[in-house]
PDB file of C-alpha atoms in Angstrom:
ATOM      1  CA  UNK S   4      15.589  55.046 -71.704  1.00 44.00           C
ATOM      2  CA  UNK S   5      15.700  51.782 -69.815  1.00 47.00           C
ATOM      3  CA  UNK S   6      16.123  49.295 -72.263  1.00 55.00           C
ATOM      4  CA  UNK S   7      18.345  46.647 -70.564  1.00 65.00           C
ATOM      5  CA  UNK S   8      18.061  44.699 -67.493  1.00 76.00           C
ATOM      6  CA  UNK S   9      20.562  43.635 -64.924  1.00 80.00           C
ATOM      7  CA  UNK S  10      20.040  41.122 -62.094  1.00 82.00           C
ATOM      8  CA  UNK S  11      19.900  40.108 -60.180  1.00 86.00           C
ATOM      9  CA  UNK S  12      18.597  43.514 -58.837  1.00 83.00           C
ATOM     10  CA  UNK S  13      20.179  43.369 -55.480  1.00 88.00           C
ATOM     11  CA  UNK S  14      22.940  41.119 -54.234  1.00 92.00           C
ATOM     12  CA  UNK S  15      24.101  40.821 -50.990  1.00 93.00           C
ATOM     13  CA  UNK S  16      27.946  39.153 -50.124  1.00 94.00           C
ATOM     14  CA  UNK S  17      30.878  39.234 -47.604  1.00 95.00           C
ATOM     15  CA  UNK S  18      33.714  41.236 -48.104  1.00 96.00           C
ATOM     16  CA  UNK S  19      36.507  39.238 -49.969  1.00 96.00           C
ATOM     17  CA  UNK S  20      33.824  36.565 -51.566  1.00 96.00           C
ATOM     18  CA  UNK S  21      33.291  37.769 -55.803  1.00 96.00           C
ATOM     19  CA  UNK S  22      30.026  39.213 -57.630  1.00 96.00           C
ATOM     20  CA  UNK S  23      28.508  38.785 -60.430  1.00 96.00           C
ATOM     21  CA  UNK S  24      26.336  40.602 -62.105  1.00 95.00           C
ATOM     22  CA  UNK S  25      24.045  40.417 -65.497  1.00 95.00           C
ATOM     23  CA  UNK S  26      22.854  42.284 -68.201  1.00 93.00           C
ATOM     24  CA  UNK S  27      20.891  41.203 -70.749  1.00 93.00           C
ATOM     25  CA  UNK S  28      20.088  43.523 -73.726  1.00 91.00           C
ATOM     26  CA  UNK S  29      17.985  43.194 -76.892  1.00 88.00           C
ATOM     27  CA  UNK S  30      19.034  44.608 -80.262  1.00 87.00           C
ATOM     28  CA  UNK S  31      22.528  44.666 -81.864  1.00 89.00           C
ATOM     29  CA  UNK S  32      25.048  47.038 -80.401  1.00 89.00           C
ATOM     30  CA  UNK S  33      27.975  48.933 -81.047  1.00 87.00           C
ATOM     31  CA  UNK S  34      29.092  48.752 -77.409  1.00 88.00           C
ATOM     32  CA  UNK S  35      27.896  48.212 -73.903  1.00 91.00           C
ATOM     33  CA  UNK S  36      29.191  50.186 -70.647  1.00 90.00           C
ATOM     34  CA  UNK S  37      29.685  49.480 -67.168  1.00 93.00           C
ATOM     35  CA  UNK S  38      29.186  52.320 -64.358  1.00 90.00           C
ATOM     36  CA  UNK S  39      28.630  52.390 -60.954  1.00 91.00           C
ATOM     37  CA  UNK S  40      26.777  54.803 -58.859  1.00 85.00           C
ATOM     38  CA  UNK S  41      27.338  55.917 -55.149  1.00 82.00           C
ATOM     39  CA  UNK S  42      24.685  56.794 -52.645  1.00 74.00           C
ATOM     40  CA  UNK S  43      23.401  60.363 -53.661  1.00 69.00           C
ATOM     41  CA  UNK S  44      25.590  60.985 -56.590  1.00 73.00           C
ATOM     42  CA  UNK S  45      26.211  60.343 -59.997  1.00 75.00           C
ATOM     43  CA  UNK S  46      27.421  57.583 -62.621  1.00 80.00           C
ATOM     44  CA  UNK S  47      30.620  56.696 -62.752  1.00 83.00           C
ATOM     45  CA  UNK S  48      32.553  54.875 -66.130  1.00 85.00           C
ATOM     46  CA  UNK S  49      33.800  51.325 -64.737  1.00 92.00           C
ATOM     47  CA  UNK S  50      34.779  49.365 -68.512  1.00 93.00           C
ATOM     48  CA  UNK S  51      33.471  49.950 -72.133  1.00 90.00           C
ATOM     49  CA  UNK S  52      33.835  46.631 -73.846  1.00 93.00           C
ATOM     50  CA  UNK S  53      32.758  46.617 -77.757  1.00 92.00           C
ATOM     51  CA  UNK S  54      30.801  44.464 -79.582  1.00 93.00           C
ATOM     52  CA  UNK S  55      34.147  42.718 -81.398  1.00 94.00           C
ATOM     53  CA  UNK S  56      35.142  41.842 -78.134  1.00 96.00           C
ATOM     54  CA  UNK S  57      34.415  39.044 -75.604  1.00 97.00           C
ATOM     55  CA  UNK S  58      36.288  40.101 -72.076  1.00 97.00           C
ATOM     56  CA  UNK S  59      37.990  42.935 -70.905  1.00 96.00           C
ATOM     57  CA  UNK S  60      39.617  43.763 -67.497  1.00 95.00           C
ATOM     58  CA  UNK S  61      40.552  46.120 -65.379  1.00 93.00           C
ATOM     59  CA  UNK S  62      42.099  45.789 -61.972  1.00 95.00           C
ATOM     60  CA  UNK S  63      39.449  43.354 -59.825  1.00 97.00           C
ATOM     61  CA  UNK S  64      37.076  44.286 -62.594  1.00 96.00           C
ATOM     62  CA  UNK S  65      36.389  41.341 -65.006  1.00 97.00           C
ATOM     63  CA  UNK S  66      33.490  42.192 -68.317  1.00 97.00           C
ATOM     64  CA  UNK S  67      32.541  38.948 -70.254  1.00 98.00           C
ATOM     65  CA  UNK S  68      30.129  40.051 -73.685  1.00 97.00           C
ATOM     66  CA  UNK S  69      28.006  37.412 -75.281  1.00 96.00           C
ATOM     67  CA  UNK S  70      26.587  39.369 -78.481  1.00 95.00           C
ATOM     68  CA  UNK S  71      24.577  36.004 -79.872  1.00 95.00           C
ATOM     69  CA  UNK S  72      23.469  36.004 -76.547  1.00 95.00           C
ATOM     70  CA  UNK S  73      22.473  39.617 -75.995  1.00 94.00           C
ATOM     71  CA  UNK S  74      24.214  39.273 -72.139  1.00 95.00           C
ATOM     72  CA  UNK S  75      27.078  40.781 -70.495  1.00 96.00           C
ATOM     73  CA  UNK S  76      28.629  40.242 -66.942  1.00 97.00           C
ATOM     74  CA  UNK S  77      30.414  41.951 -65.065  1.00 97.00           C
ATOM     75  CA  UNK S  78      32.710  40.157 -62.403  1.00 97.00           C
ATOM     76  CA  UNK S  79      34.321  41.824 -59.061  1.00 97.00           C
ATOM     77  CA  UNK S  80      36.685  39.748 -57.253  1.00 97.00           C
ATOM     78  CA  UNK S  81      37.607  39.724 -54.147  1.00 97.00           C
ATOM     79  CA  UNK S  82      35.073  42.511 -52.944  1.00 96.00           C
ATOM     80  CA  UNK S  83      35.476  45.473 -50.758  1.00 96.00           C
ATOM     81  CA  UNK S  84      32.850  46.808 -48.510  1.00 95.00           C
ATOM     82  CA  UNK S  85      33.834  50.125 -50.713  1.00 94.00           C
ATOM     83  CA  UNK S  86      32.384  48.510 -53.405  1.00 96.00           C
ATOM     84  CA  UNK S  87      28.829  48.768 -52.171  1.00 94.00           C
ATOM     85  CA  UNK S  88      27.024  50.911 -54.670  1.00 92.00           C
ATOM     86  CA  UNK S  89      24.780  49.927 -57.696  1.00 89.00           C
ATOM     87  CA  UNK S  90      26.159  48.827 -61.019  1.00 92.00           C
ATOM     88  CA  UNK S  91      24.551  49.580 -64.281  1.00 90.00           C
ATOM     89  CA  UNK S  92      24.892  48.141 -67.721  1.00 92.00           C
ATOM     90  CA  UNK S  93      24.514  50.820 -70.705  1.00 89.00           C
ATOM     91  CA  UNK S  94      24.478  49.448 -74.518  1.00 88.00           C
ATOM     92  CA  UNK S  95      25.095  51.970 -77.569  1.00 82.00           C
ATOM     93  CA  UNK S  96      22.724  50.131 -80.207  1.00 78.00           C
ATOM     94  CA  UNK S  97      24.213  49.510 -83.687  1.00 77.00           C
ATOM     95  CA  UNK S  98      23.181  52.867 -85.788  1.00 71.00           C
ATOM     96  CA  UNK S  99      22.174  54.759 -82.752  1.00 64.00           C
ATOM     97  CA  UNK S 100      24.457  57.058 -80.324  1.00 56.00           C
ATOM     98  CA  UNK S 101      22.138  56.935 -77.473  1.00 64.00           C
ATOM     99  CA  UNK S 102      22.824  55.013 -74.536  1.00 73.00           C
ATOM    100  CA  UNK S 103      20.137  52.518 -73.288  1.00 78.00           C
ATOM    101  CA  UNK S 104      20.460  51.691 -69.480  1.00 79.00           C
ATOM    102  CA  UNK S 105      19.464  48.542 -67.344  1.00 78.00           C
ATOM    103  CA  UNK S 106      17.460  49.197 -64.137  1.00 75.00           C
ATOM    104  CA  UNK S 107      21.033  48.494 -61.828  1.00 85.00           C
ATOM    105  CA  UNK S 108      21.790  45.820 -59.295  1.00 89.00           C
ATOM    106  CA  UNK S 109      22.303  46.978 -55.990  1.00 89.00           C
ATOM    107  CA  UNK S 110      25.742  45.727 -54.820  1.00 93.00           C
ATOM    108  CA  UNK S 111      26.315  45.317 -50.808  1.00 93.00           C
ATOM    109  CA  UNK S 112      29.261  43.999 -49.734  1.00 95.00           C
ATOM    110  CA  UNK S 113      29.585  43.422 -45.709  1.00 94.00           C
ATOM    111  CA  UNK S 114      32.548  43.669 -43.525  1.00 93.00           C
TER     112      UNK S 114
ATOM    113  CA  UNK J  14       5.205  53.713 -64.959  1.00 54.00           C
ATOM    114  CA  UNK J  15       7.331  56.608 -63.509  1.00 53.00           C
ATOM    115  CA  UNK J  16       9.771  57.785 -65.961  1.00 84.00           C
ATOM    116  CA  UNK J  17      11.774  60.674 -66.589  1.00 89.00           C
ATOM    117  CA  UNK J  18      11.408  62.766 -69.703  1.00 91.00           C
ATOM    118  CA  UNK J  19      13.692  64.771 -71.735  1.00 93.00           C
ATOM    119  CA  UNK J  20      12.676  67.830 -73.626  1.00 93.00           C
ATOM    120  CA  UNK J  21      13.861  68.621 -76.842  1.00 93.00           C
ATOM    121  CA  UNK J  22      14.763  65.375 -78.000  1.00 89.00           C
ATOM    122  CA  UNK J  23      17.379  67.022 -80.656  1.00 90.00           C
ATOM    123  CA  UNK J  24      18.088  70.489 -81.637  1.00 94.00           C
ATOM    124  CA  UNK J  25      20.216  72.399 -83.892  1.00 94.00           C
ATOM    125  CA  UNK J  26      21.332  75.577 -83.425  1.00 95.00           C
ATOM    126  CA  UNK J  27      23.804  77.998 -84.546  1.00 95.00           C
ATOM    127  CA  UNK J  28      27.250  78.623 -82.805  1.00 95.00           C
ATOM    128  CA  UNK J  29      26.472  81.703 -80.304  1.00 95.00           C
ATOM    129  CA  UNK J  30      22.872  80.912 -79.006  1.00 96.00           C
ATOM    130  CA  UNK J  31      21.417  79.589 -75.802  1.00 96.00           C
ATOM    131  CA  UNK J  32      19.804  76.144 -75.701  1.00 96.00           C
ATOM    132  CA  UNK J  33      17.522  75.002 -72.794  1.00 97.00           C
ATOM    133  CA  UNK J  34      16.837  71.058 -72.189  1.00 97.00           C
ATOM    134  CA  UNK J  35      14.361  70.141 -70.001  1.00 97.00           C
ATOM    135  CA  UNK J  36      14.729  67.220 -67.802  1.00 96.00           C
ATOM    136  CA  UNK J  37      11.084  66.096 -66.132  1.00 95.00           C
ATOM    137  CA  UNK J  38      10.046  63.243 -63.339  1.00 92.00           C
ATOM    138  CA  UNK J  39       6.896  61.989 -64.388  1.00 90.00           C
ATOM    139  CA  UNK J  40       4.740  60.561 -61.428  1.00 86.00           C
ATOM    140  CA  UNK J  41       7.232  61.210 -58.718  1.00 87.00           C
ATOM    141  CA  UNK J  42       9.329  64.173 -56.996  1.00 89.00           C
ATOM    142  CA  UNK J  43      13.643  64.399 -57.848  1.00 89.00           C
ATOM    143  CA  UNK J  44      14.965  66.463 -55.323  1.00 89.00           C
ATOM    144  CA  UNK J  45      18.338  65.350 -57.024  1.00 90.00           C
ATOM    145  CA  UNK J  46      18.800  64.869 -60.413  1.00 92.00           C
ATOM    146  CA  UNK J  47      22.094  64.273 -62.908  1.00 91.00           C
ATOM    147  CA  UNK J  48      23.167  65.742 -66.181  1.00 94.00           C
ATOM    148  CA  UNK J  49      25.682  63.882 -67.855  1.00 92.00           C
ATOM    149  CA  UNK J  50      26.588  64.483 -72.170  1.00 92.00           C
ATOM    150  CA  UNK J  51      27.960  61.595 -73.892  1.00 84.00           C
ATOM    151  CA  UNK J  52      30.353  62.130 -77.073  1.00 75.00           C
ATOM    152  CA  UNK J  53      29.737  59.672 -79.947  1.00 70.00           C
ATOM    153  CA  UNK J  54      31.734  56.356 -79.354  1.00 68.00           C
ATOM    154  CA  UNK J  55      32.638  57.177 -75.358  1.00 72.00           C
ATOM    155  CA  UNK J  56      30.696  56.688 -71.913  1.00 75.00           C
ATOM    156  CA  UNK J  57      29.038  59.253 -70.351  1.00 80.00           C
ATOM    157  CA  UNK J  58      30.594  61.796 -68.210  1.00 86.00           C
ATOM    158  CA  UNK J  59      29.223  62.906 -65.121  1.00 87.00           C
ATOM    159  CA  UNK J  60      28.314  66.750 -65.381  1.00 93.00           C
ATOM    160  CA  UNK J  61      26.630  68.046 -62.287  1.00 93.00           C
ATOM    161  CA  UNK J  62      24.547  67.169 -59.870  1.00 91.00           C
ATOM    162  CA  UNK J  63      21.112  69.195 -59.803  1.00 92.00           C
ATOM    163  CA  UNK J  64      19.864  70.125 -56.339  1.00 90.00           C
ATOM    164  CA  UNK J  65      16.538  71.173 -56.449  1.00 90.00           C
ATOM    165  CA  UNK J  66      16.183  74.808 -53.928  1.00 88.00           C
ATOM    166  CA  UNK J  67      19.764  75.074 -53.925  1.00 89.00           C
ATOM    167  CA  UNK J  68      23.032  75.550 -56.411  1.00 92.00           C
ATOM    168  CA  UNK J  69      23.886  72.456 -58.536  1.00 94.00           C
ATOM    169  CA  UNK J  70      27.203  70.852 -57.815  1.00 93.00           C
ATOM    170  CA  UNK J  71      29.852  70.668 -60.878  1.00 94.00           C
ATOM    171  CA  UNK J  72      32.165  67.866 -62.071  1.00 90.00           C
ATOM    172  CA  UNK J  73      35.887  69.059 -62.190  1.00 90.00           C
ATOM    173  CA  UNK J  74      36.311  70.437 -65.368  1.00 92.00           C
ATOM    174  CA  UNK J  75      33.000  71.603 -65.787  1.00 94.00           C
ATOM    175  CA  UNK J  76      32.596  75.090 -66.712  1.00 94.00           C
ATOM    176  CA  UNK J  77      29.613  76.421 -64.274  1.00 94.00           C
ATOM    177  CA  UNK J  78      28.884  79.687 -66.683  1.00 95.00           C
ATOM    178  CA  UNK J  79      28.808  77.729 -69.628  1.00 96.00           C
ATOM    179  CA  UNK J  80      26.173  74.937 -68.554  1.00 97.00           C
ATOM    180  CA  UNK J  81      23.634  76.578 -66.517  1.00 96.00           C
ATOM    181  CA  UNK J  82      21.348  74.338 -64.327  1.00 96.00           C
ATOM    182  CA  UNK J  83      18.044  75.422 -62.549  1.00 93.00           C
ATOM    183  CA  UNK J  84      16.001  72.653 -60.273  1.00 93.00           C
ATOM    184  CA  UNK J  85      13.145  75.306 -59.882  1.00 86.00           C
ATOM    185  CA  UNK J  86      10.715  72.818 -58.733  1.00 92.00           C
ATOM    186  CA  UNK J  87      11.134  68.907 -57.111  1.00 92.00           C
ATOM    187  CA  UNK J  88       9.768  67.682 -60.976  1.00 94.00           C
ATOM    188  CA  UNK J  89      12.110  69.684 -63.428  1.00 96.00           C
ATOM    189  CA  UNK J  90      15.732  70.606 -63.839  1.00 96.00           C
ATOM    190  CA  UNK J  91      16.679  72.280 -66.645  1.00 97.00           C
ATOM    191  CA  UNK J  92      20.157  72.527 -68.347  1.00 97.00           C
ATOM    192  CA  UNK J  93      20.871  75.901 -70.802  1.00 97.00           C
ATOM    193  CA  UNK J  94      24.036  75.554 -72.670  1.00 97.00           C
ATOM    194  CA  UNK J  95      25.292  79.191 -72.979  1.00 96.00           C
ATOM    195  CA  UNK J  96      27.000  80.611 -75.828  1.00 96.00           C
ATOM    196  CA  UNK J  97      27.078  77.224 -77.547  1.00 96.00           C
ATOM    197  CA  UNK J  98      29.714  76.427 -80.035  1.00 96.00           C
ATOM    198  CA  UNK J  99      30.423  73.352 -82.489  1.00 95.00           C
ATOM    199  CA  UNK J 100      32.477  71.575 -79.148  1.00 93.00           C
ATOM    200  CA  UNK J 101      29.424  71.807 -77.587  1.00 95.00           C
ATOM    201  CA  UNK J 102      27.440  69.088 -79.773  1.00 93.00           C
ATOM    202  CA  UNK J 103      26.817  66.238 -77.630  1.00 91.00           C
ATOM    203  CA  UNK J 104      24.556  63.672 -76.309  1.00 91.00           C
ATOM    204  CA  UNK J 105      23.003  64.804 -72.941  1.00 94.00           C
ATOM    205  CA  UNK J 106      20.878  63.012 -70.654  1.00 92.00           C
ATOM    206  CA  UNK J 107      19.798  63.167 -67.517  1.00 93.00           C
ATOM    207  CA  UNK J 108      18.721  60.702 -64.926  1.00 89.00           C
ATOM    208  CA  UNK J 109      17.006  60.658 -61.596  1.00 87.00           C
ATOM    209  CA  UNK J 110      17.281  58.223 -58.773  1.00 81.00           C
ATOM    210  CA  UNK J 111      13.709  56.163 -57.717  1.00 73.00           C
ATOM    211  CA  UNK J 112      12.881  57.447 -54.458  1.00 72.00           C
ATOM    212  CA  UNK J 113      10.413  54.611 -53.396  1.00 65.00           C
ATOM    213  CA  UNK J 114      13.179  51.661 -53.969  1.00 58.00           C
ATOM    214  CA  UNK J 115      15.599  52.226 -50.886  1.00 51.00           C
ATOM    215  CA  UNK J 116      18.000  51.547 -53.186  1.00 44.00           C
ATOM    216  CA  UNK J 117      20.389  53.596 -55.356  1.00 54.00           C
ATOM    217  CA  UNK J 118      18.602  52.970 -58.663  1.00 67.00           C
ATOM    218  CA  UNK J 119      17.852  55.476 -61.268  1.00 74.00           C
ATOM    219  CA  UNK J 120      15.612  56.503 -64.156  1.00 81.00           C
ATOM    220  CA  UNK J 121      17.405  57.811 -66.851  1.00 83.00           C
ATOM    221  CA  UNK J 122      15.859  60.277 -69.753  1.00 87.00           C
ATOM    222  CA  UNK J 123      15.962  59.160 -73.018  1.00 84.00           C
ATOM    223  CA  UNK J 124      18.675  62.290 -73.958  1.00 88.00           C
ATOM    224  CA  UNK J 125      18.695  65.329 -76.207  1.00 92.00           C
ATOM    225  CA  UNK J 126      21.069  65.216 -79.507  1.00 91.00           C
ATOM    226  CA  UNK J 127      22.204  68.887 -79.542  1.00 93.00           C
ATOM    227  CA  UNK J 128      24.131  69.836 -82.714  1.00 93.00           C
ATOM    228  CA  UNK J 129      25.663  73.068 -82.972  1.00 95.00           C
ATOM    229  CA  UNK J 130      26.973  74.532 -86.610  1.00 94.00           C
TER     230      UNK J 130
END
């Protein structure tokens, strides 16, 4: 089910300049989820951050969570043109096991 | 709006049967289409790609006799866990991408909760 949203929905940079994307989400969560999906295939797992925790990293990948906010961001810095390819947000709600996913922002990063 | 539907939401079965999920496009045609199971507390782990007229493409890992999938038409894949046992319970959803955005964006199902005793 789509029950998050990311934007913005497409962003458009230079190679070495950072993005940022948003998620914004609506009920209380156990978790939320970063992935990333290439052209033509499937998700892949970026971070997992959970809902005790406020920022998590890994390698150029930075995750902020806001919970009294209902928002999360997720940070690449200094961008590759390998990193074009959408980004979606997925929250595990509080009681549930489900995932809920965002729509995606559309990542292109230019040589 | 389009969406993609999931069919059974959640089922229980005993260890040794066959289960069959259904994974619809409503209101436009998948050609592609991605299974993925999710165990409680984890992300989701890619599974296979669905390719519909043609064999579906496995993850590493992925046993291809044990998690059959059939894209028999350009709105429906199906996945039928074979020979399911208790390792088997799972979260599994599948998702497939908008083909009117240009863009890499998907719909994903809202997932069957199979439970096997």
């Amino acid at each position: 089910s789509q029950q998050g949203e990311e934007d913005p929905q497409a962003l458009s940079i230079q190679e070495g300049e950072n993005a940022t994307m948003n998620c914004s989400y609506k009920t209380s969560i156990n978790n939320l989820q970063w992935y990333r999906q290439n052209s033509g295939r499937g998700l892949v797992h970026l971070i997992l951050i959970r809902s005790n925790e406020r920022e998590k990293h890994s390698g150029r990948l930075r995750v902020t969570l806001d919970t009294s906010k209902k928002s999360s961001s997720l940070l690449i810095t200094a961008s590759r043109a390998a990193d074009t390819a959408s980004y979606f947000c997925a929250t595990e709600q509080t009681g549930a096991n489900n995932l809920f996913f965002g729509t995606g922002t559309r990542l292109t990063v230019i040589p | 709006g389009a969406v993609v539907s999931q069919h059974p939401s959640w089922v229980i079965c005993k260890s040794g049967t066959s289960v069959k999920i259904e994974c619809r496009s409503l209101d436009f045609q998948a050609t592609t289409m991605f299974w993925y199971r999710q165990f409680p507390k984890q992300s989701l782990m890619l599974m296979a790609t669905s390719n519909e007229g043609s064999k579906a493409t496995y993850e590493q890992g992925v046993e291809k006799d044990k998690f059959l999938i059939n894209h028999a038409s350009l709105t429906l894949s199906t996945l039928t866990v074979t020979s399911a046992h208790p390792e088997d319970s799972s979260f599994y959803i599948c998702s497939a991408p908008i083909p009117w955005t240009g863009a890499d964006t998907q719909y994903f199902g809202p997932g069957t909760r199979l439970t096997v005793l």
